[in-house]
Amino acid sequence: MISIREVAPRDGLQNEEPIPTEATVRLIDALSGTGVRRIEAVSFVHPKAIPQMADADDVWARITRNPDIRYSALIPNTRGAQRALAAGFREIEVVVSASDTHNRRNLNRSTDESLDDITRLIPLIHEAGATVEVIVATSFGCPFEGDIDPDRVAALVARVRADGADRIAFGDTTGMATPRRVRDLLAAVRPDLLHFHNTRGTGLANILTALELGVT
């Protein structure tokens, strides 16, 4: 059985010009009626960092929540986790980049600093009765550093699993994955989820490769 999480309300919209809150609400409500059972709804980030997510609290308060759907929120740090928990989310995602350069550009800190923060975040989130998914961005390649060694990704996974992460996801952040890279990475470490982009037209081929390797 294949499980799909729709991420357009967060990952899609954060790359566009900000749209009215009501439009985002309509999008999420429409997606909730498609039959998909998991939706990444919002991201609790500082509005200066990602203005497109500035209305996350309003969006979450106004959507019509479907009891059959698991809604999740992305957070960058402790403040984001506190906001997500206060809003009532029980599935929370946090990102760290396998590429140190990308992590610094994206979060203004090193990969190791992000990992230290995640170590502190996991018990905070668990104590509130929520689960933590760690998304390893640039798992298949980085626009600044090029190819990413699968062993580096495996080392990050080992650490966050030891820290108590409930799920691990591999992100193809800028669409650099190819079937060969998918095979190489999955030979080194198994994820719970995969997140592909179709930037270079390889998205479907990568998904097929992952399915052939047993990822659901």
Short mmCIF file of C-alpha atoms in Angstrom, two decimals:
data_model
loop_
_atom_site.label_atom_id
_atom_site.label_comp_id
_atom_site.label_asym_id
_atom_site.label_seq_id
_atom_site.Cartn_x
_atom_site.Cartn_y
_atom_site.Cartn_z
CA MET A 1 0.00 0.00 0.00
CA ILE A 2 1.37 3.41 -1.01
CA SER A 3 0.99 6.42 1.32
CA ILE A 4 1.11 9.90 -0.24
CA ARG A 5 1.48 13.16 1.66
CA GLU A 6 0.40 16.29 -0.21
CA VAL A 7 2.80 19.17 0.50
CA ALA A 8 1.58 21.88 -1.88
CA PRO A 9 0.11 24.16 0.81
CA ARG A 10 3.58 24.47 2.35
CA ASP A 11 6.32 23.45 -0.07
CA GLY A 12 4.48 24.68 -3.15
CA LEU A 13 3.18 28.00 -1.88
CA GLN A 14 6.39 29.05 -0.15
CA ASN A 15 8.01 29.30 -3.59
CA GLU A 16 5.30 31.61 -4.98
CA GLU A 17 4.25 35.17 -4.30
CA PRO A 18 2.16 35.37 -1.10
CA ILE A 19 -1.51 34.61 -1.73
CA PRO A 20 -4.57 35.59 0.34
CA THR A 21 -5.22 33.49 3.42
CA GLU A 22 -8.64 32.52 2.13
CA ALA A 23 -7.09 31.10 -1.04
CA THR A 24 -4.77 28.88 0.99
CA VAL A 25 -7.71 27.74 3.11
CA ARG A 26 -9.69 26.86 -0.03
CA LEU A 27 -6.70 24.91 -1.38
CA ILE A 28 -6.31 22.83 1.78
CA ASP A 29 -10.05 22.20 2.03
CA ALA A 30 -10.14 21.13 -1.61
CA LEU A 31 -7.18 18.79 -1.10
CA SER A 32 -8.94 17.36 1.95
CA GLY A 33 -11.73 16.19 -0.34
CA THR A 34 -9.53 14.38 -2.85
CA GLY A 35 -9.02 11.19 -0.85
CA VAL A 36 -5.42 11.91 0.18
CA ARG A 37 -4.92 11.05 3.84
CA ARG A 38 -1.90 13.18 4.76
CA ILE A 39 -1.43 16.92 4.18
CA GLU A 40 1.50 19.14 5.14
CA ALA A 41 -0.57 22.22 5.88
CA VAL A 42 1.69 25.06 7.06
CA SER A 43 5.14 26.04 8.25
CA PHE A 44 5.72 27.97 11.47
CA VAL A 45 8.66 30.13 10.43
CA HIS A 46 9.51 33.78 11.01
CA PRO A 47 7.52 35.92 8.54
CA LYS A 48 10.66 37.79 7.52
CA ALA A 49 12.26 34.51 6.49
CA ILE A 50 9.30 33.17 4.49
CA PRO A 51 6.55 35.79 4.08
CA GLN A 52 4.36 33.25 2.28
CA MET A 53 3.86 31.41 5.60
CA ALA A 54 3.19 34.51 7.72
CA ASP A 55 -0.50 33.57 8.06
CA ALA A 56 0.10 29.98 9.22
CA ASP A 57 -1.91 30.40 12.43
CA ASP A 58 -4.87 31.94 10.58
CA VAL A 59 -4.81 29.28 7.88
CA TRP A 60 -4.82 26.47 10.41
CA ALA A 61 -7.61 28.08 12.42
CA ARG A 62 -9.84 28.52 9.37
CA ILE A 63 -9.57 25.24 7.48
CA THR A 64 -12.29 22.60 7.73
CA ARG A 65 -10.44 19.74 9.37
CA ASN A 66 -11.22 16.29 8.08
CA PRO A 67 -10.95 13.72 10.91
CA ASP A 68 -9.68 11.12 8.42
CA ILE A 69 -6.65 13.23 7.46
CA ARG A 70 -3.33 13.51 9.28
CA TYR A 71 -2.26 17.17 9.08
CA SER A 72 1.36 18.11 9.76
CA ALA A 73 3.39 21.28 10.15
CA LEU A 74 7.01 22.10 9.34
CA ILE A 75 9.10 23.95 11.91
CA PRO A 76 12.68 25.32 11.82
CA ASN A 77 13.48 25.66 15.53
CA THR A 78 12.20 25.62 19.11
CA ARG A 79 10.03 28.72 18.65
CA GLY A 80 8.40 27.12 15.62
CA ALA A 81 7.79 23.91 17.58
CA GLN A 82 6.14 25.85 20.40
CA ARG A 83 3.83 27.60 17.91
CA ALA A 84 2.92 24.34 16.19
CA LEU A 85 2.17 22.60 19.48
CA ALA A 86 0.11 25.54 20.71
CA ALA A 87 -1.89 25.38 17.49
CA GLY A 88 -2.69 21.76 18.18
CA PHE A 89 -0.47 19.93 15.68
CA ARG A 90 0.50 16.41 16.65
CA GLU A 91 2.69 15.64 13.64
CA ILE A 92 5.67 17.97 13.37
CA GLU A 93 8.49 18.01 10.84
CA VAL A 94 11.91 19.61 11.23
CA VAL A 95 14.52 20.00 8.50
CA VAL A 96 18.29 19.60 8.50
CA SER A 97 20.43 19.61 5.35
CA ALA A 98 22.98 16.93 4.61
CA SER A 99 24.95 19.72 2.93
CA ASP A 100 26.53 22.08 5.45
CA THR A 101 26.59 24.91 2.90
CA HIS A 102 22.89 24.53 2.13
CA ASN A 103 22.06 24.35 5.84
CA ARG A 104 23.87 27.64 6.43
CA ARG A 105 22.10 29.30 3.49
CA ASN A 106 18.72 27.90 4.51
CA LEU A 107 18.85 28.11 8.33
CA ASN A 108 21.87 30.34 9.02
CA ARG A 109 23.62 27.63 11.01
CA SER A 110 25.79 24.60 10.41
CA THR A 111 24.39 21.09 10.02
CA ASP A 112 25.88 20.12 13.39
CA GLU A 113 24.22 23.12 15.05
CA SER A 114 20.87 22.07 13.56
CA LEU A 115 21.39 18.52 14.79
CA ASP A 116 22.10 19.82 18.30
CA ASP A 117 18.86 21.81 18.15
CA ILE A 118 16.93 18.75 16.98
CA THR A 119 18.35 16.78 19.92
CA ARG A 120 16.71 19.32 22.23
CA LEU A 121 13.50 19.56 20.18
CA ILE A 122 12.60 15.88 20.15
CA PRO A 123 11.87 15.51 23.90
CA LEU A 124 10.01 18.85 23.91
CA ILE A 125 7.70 17.62 21.15
CA HIS A 126 7.30 14.14 22.62
CA GLU A 127 6.39 15.56 26.02
CA ALA A 128 3.51 17.38 24.32
CA GLY A 129 2.23 14.10 22.88
CA ALA A 130 3.32 14.81 19.31
CA THR A 131 5.60 12.98 16.88
CA VAL A 132 8.75 14.25 15.17
CA GLU A 133 9.76 13.65 11.59
CA VAL A 134 13.27 14.72 10.61
CA ILE A 135 13.60 15.64 6.94
CA VAL A 136 17.14 15.38 5.61
CA ALA A 137 17.26 18.00 2.86
CA THR A 138 19.71 17.79 -0.07
CA SER A 139 19.93 14.04 0.47
CA PHE A 140 20.53 13.43 -3.24
CA GLY A 141 22.62 16.46 -4.12
CA CYS A 142 23.31 20.10 -3.28
CA PRO A 143 23.41 23.10 -5.63
CA PHE A 144 26.45 24.40 -3.72
CA GLU A 145 28.38 21.20 -2.95
CA GLY A 146 27.27 18.86 -5.73
CA ASP A 147 26.89 15.14 -5.00
CA ILE A 148 26.22 14.18 -1.39
CA ASP A 149 27.94 11.08 -0.03
CA PRO A 150 25.27 8.53 1.02
CA ASP A 151 27.41 7.73 4.06
CA ARG A 152 26.98 11.32 5.27
CA VAL A 153 23.22 10.98 5.02
CA ALA A 154 23.42 7.64 6.83
CA ALA A 155 25.40 9.26 9.66
CA LEU A 156 22.76 11.98 10.07
CA VAL A 157 20.01 9.36 10.12
CA ALA A 158 21.84 7.32 12.76
CA ARG A 159 22.11 10.34 15.02
CA VAL A 160 18.50 11.51 14.80
CA ARG A 161 17.22 7.95 15.20
CA ALA A 162 19.33 7.63 18.35
CA ASP A 163 17.88 10.94 19.55
CA GLY A 164 14.36 9.52 19.21
CA ALA A 165 13.03 10.77 15.87
CA ASP A 166 9.80 8.98 14.97
CA ARG A 167 10.27 9.16 11.21
CA ILE A 168 13.04 10.06 8.76
CA ALA A 169 12.43 11.55 5.33
CA PHE A 170 14.91 12.14 2.48
CA GLY A 171 14.37 15.37 0.56
CA ASP A 172 15.41 15.94 -3.05
CA THR A 173 15.47 19.65 -2.33
CA THR A 174 16.48 21.04 -5.73
CA GLY A 175 15.51 18.10 -7.93
CA MET A 176 19.01 16.67 -8.37
CA ALA A 177 18.04 13.05 -7.72
CA THR A 178 18.36 10.42 -10.44
CA PRO A 179 17.47 6.71 -10.30
CA ARG A 180 21.17 5.91 -9.77
CA ARG A 181 21.41 8.31 -6.84
CA VAL A 182 18.23 6.87 -5.37
CA ARG A 183 19.67 3.35 -5.57
CA ASP A 184 22.99 4.45 -4.07
CA LEU A 185 21.35 6.19 -1.13
CA LEU A 186 18.86 3.42 -0.39
CA ALA A 187 21.71 0.93 -0.43
CA ALA A 188 23.33 2.90 2.41
CA VAL A 189 20.29 3.69 4.56
CA ARG A 190 16.53 3.20 4.49
CA PRO A 191 14.15 6.15 4.93
CA ASP A 192 10.59 6.20 6.19
CA LEU A 193 9.56 8.67 3.48
CA LEU A 194 10.93 10.15 0.25
CA HIS A 195 10.26 13.65 -1.09
CA PHE A 196 11.08 14.15 -4.78
CA HIS A 197 10.96 17.17 -7.05
CA ASN A 198 10.52 17.09 -10.81
CA THR A 199 12.79 20.06 -11.50
CA ARG A 200 14.84 18.18 -14.09
CA GLY A 201 12.11 15.79 -15.22
CA THR A 202 13.31 12.80 -13.18
CA GLY A 203 10.64 12.80 -10.47
CA LEU A 204 8.51 9.93 -11.78
CA ALA A 205 11.57 7.81 -12.64
CA ASN A 206 12.87 8.32 -9.11
CA ILE A 207 9.52 7.35 -7.61
CA LEU A 208 9.43 4.19 -9.74
CA THR A 209 12.96 3.30 -8.63
CA ALA A 210 12.01 3.79 -4.98
CA LEU A 211 8.91 1.62 -5.39
CA GLU A 212 11.02 -1.11 -6.99
CA LEU A 213 13.28 -0.96 -3.93
CA GLY A 214 10.33 -1.44 -1.59
CA VAL A 215 9.64 2.11 -0.43
CA THR A 216 5.95 2.75 0.15
#
